CSV table of C-alpha atoms in Angstrom, one decimal:
chain,number,residue,atom,x,y,z
A,29,UNK,CA,162.0,169.3,26.1
A,30,UNK,CA,165.0,167.0,25.9
A,31,UNK,CA,167.1,169.3,28.2
A,32,UNK,CA,164.3,169.5,30.7
A,33,UNK,CA,163.9,165.7,30.8
A,34,UNK,CA,167.7,165.4,31.4
A,35,UNK,CA,167.7,168.1,34.1
A,36,UNK,CA,164.9,166.5,36.1
A,37,UNK,CA,166.5,163.1,35.6
A,38,UNK,CA,169.6,164.5,37.3
A,39,UNK,CA,167.4,165.6,40.2
A,40,UNK,CA,166.0,162.1,40.5
A,41,UNK,CA,169.5,160.6,40.3
A,42,UNK,CA,170.6,162.8,43.3
A,43,UNK,CA,167.5,161.9,45.3
A,44,UNK,CA,168.1,158.2,44.5
A,45,UNK,CA,171.7,158.4,45.6
A,46,UNK,CA,170.8,160.3,48.8
A,47,UNK,CA,168.1,157.8,49.7
A,48,UNK,CA,170.6,155.0,49.1
A,49,UNK,CA,172.9,156.5,51.6
A,50,UNK,CA,170.1,157.0,54.2
A,51,UNK,CA,168.9,153.4,53.7
A,52,UNK,CA,172.4,152.0,54.1
A,53,UNK,CA,173.4,154.1,57.1
A,54,UNK,CA,170.1,153.6,58.9
A,55,UNK,CA,170.0,149.8,58.2
A,56,UNK,CA,166.3,150.2,57.5
A,57,UNK,CA,165.8,148.6,54.1
A,58,UNK,CA,162.0,149.1,53.9
A,59,UNK,CA,162.5,152.0,51.4
A,60,UNK,CA,164.7,150.0,49.0
A,61,UNK,CA,161.8,149.6,46.6
A,62,UNK,CA,161.2,153.3,46.8
A,63,UNK,CA,164.8,154.0,45.9
A,64,UNK,CA,164.6,151.6,43.0
A,65,UNK,CA,161.5,153.4,41.6
A,66,UNK,CA,163.1,156.8,41.9
A,67,UNK,CA,166.2,155.5,40.2
A,68,UNK,CA,164.5,153.6,37.4
A,69,UNK,CA,161.5,155.7,36.7
A,70,UNK,CA,163.2,159.0,37.4
A,71,UNK,CA,166.9,158.8,36.5
A,72,UNK,CA,167.0,156.0,34.0
A,73,UNK,CA,163.7,156.5,32.2
A,74,UNK,CA,163.6,160.3,32.1
A,75,UNK,CA,167.3,160.5,31.2
A,76,UNK,CA,166.9,158.1,28.3
A,77,UNK,CA,163.8,159.9,27.1
A,78,UNK,CA,165.7,163.2,27.3
A,79,UNK,CA,168.5,161.8,25.2
A,80,UNK,CA,165.9,160.5,22.7
A,81,UNK,CA,164.4,164.0,22.5
A,82,UNK,CA,167.9,165.6,22.0
A,83,UNK,CA,168.7,163.1,19.2
A,84,UNK,CA,165.3,163.6,17.6
A,85,UNK,CA,164.3,167.2,18.2
A,86,UNK,CA,161.0,166.9,16.2
A,87,UNK,CA,159.7,164.6,19.0
A,88,UNK,CA,160.4,167.1,21.7
A,89,UNK,CA,158.4,170.1,20.4
A,90,UNK,CA,155.0,168.3,20.6
A,91,UNK,CA,152.2,168.8,23.0
A,92,UNK,CA,152.5,165.0,23.7
A,93,UNK,CA,156.1,165.6,25.0
A,94,UNK,CA,155.0,168.4,27.3
A,95,UNK,CA,152.0,166.6,28.7
A,96,UNK,CA,154.1,163.5,29.2
A,97,UNK,CA,156.7,165.5,31.1
A,98,UNK,CA,154.2,166.8,33.6
A,99,UNK,CA,152.3,163.6,34.0
A,100,UNK,CA,155.5,161.7,34.7
A,101,UNK,CA,156.8,164.3,37.1
A,102,UNK,CA,153.5,164.5,39.0
A,103,UNK,CA,152.9,160.8,39.0
A,104,UNK,CA,156.3,159.7,40.2
A,105,UNK,CA,156.4,161.9,43.3
A,106,UNK,CA,152.8,160.8,44.1
A,107,UNK,CA,153.8,157.2,43.7
A,108,UNK,CA,157.0,157.5,45.7
A,109,UNK,CA,155.4,159.3,48.6
A,110,UNK,CA,152.4,157.0,48.7
A,111,UNK,CA,154.7,154.0,48.6
A,112,UNK,CA,156.6,155.4,51.6
A,113,UNK,CA,153.3,155.8,53.3
A,114,UNK,CA,152.4,152.2,52.6
A,115,UNK,CA,155.8,151.0,54.0
A,116,UNK,CA,155.0,152.9,57.2
A,117,UNK,CA,151.4,151.6,57.3
A,118,UNK,CA,149.6,154.8,56.6
A,119,UNK,CA,145.9,153.9,56.3
A,120,UNK,CA,144.0,154.3,53.0
A,121,UNK,CA,147.2,155.1,51.0
A,122,UNK,CA,146.4,152.6,48.2
A,123,UNK,CA,144.4,155.1,46.2
A,124,UNK,CA,147.4,157.4,46.0
A,125,UNK,CA,149.6,154.6,44.7
A,126,UNK,CA,147.0,153.8,42.0
A,127,UNK,CA,146.8,157.5,41.1
A,128,UNK,CA,150.6,157.7,40.8
A,129,UNK,CA,150.8,154.6,38.6
A,130,UNK,CA,147.9,155.8,36.4
A,131,UNK,CA,149.6,159.2,35.8
A,132,UNK,CA,152.9,157.5,35.0
A,133,UNK,CA,151.3,155.0,32.7
A,134,UNK,CA,149.3,157.6,30.8
A,135,UNK,CA,152.5,159.7,30.4
A,136,UNK,CA,154.4,156.7,29.1
A,137,UNK,CA,151.7,155.9,26.6
A,138,UNK,CA,151.8,159.5,25.4
A,139,UNK,CA,155.6,159.1,24.9
A,140,UNK,CA,155.0,155.9,22.9
A,141,UNK,CA,152.4,157.6,20.7
A,142,UNK,CA,154.7,160.5,20.2
A,143,UNK,CA,157.5,158.2,19.1
A,144,UNK,CA,155.4,156.1,16.8
A,145,UNK,CA,153.6,159.1,15.3
A,146,UNK,CA,156.6,161.5,14.7
A,147,UNK,CA,159.7,159.3,14.3
A,148,UNK,CA,160.2,158.7,10.6
């Protein structure tokens, strides 16, 4: 799973850089927090986790690693898109933000359990 985490982290890095350019060129800084979330939770977090899984391959072959991957990569786009909606005042978007955060948080807890359980 380490390589998959690193590959998807690279996608988030590209999206973060692209959004940075769009924000700067447009002068509309409402999406700065969205760019930060993509960068930190996508590129930085998933890249670091991928490197951990490459360094400790026993962690990457577990069901916890696979479930974490999917929860993180479903939760982050939900969170990002819902946050964009909030910035542009889409009504009733709050529940989607909560769902994104819950998916991310559960995934992160699974990563923590995986590390604490398997890393010896």
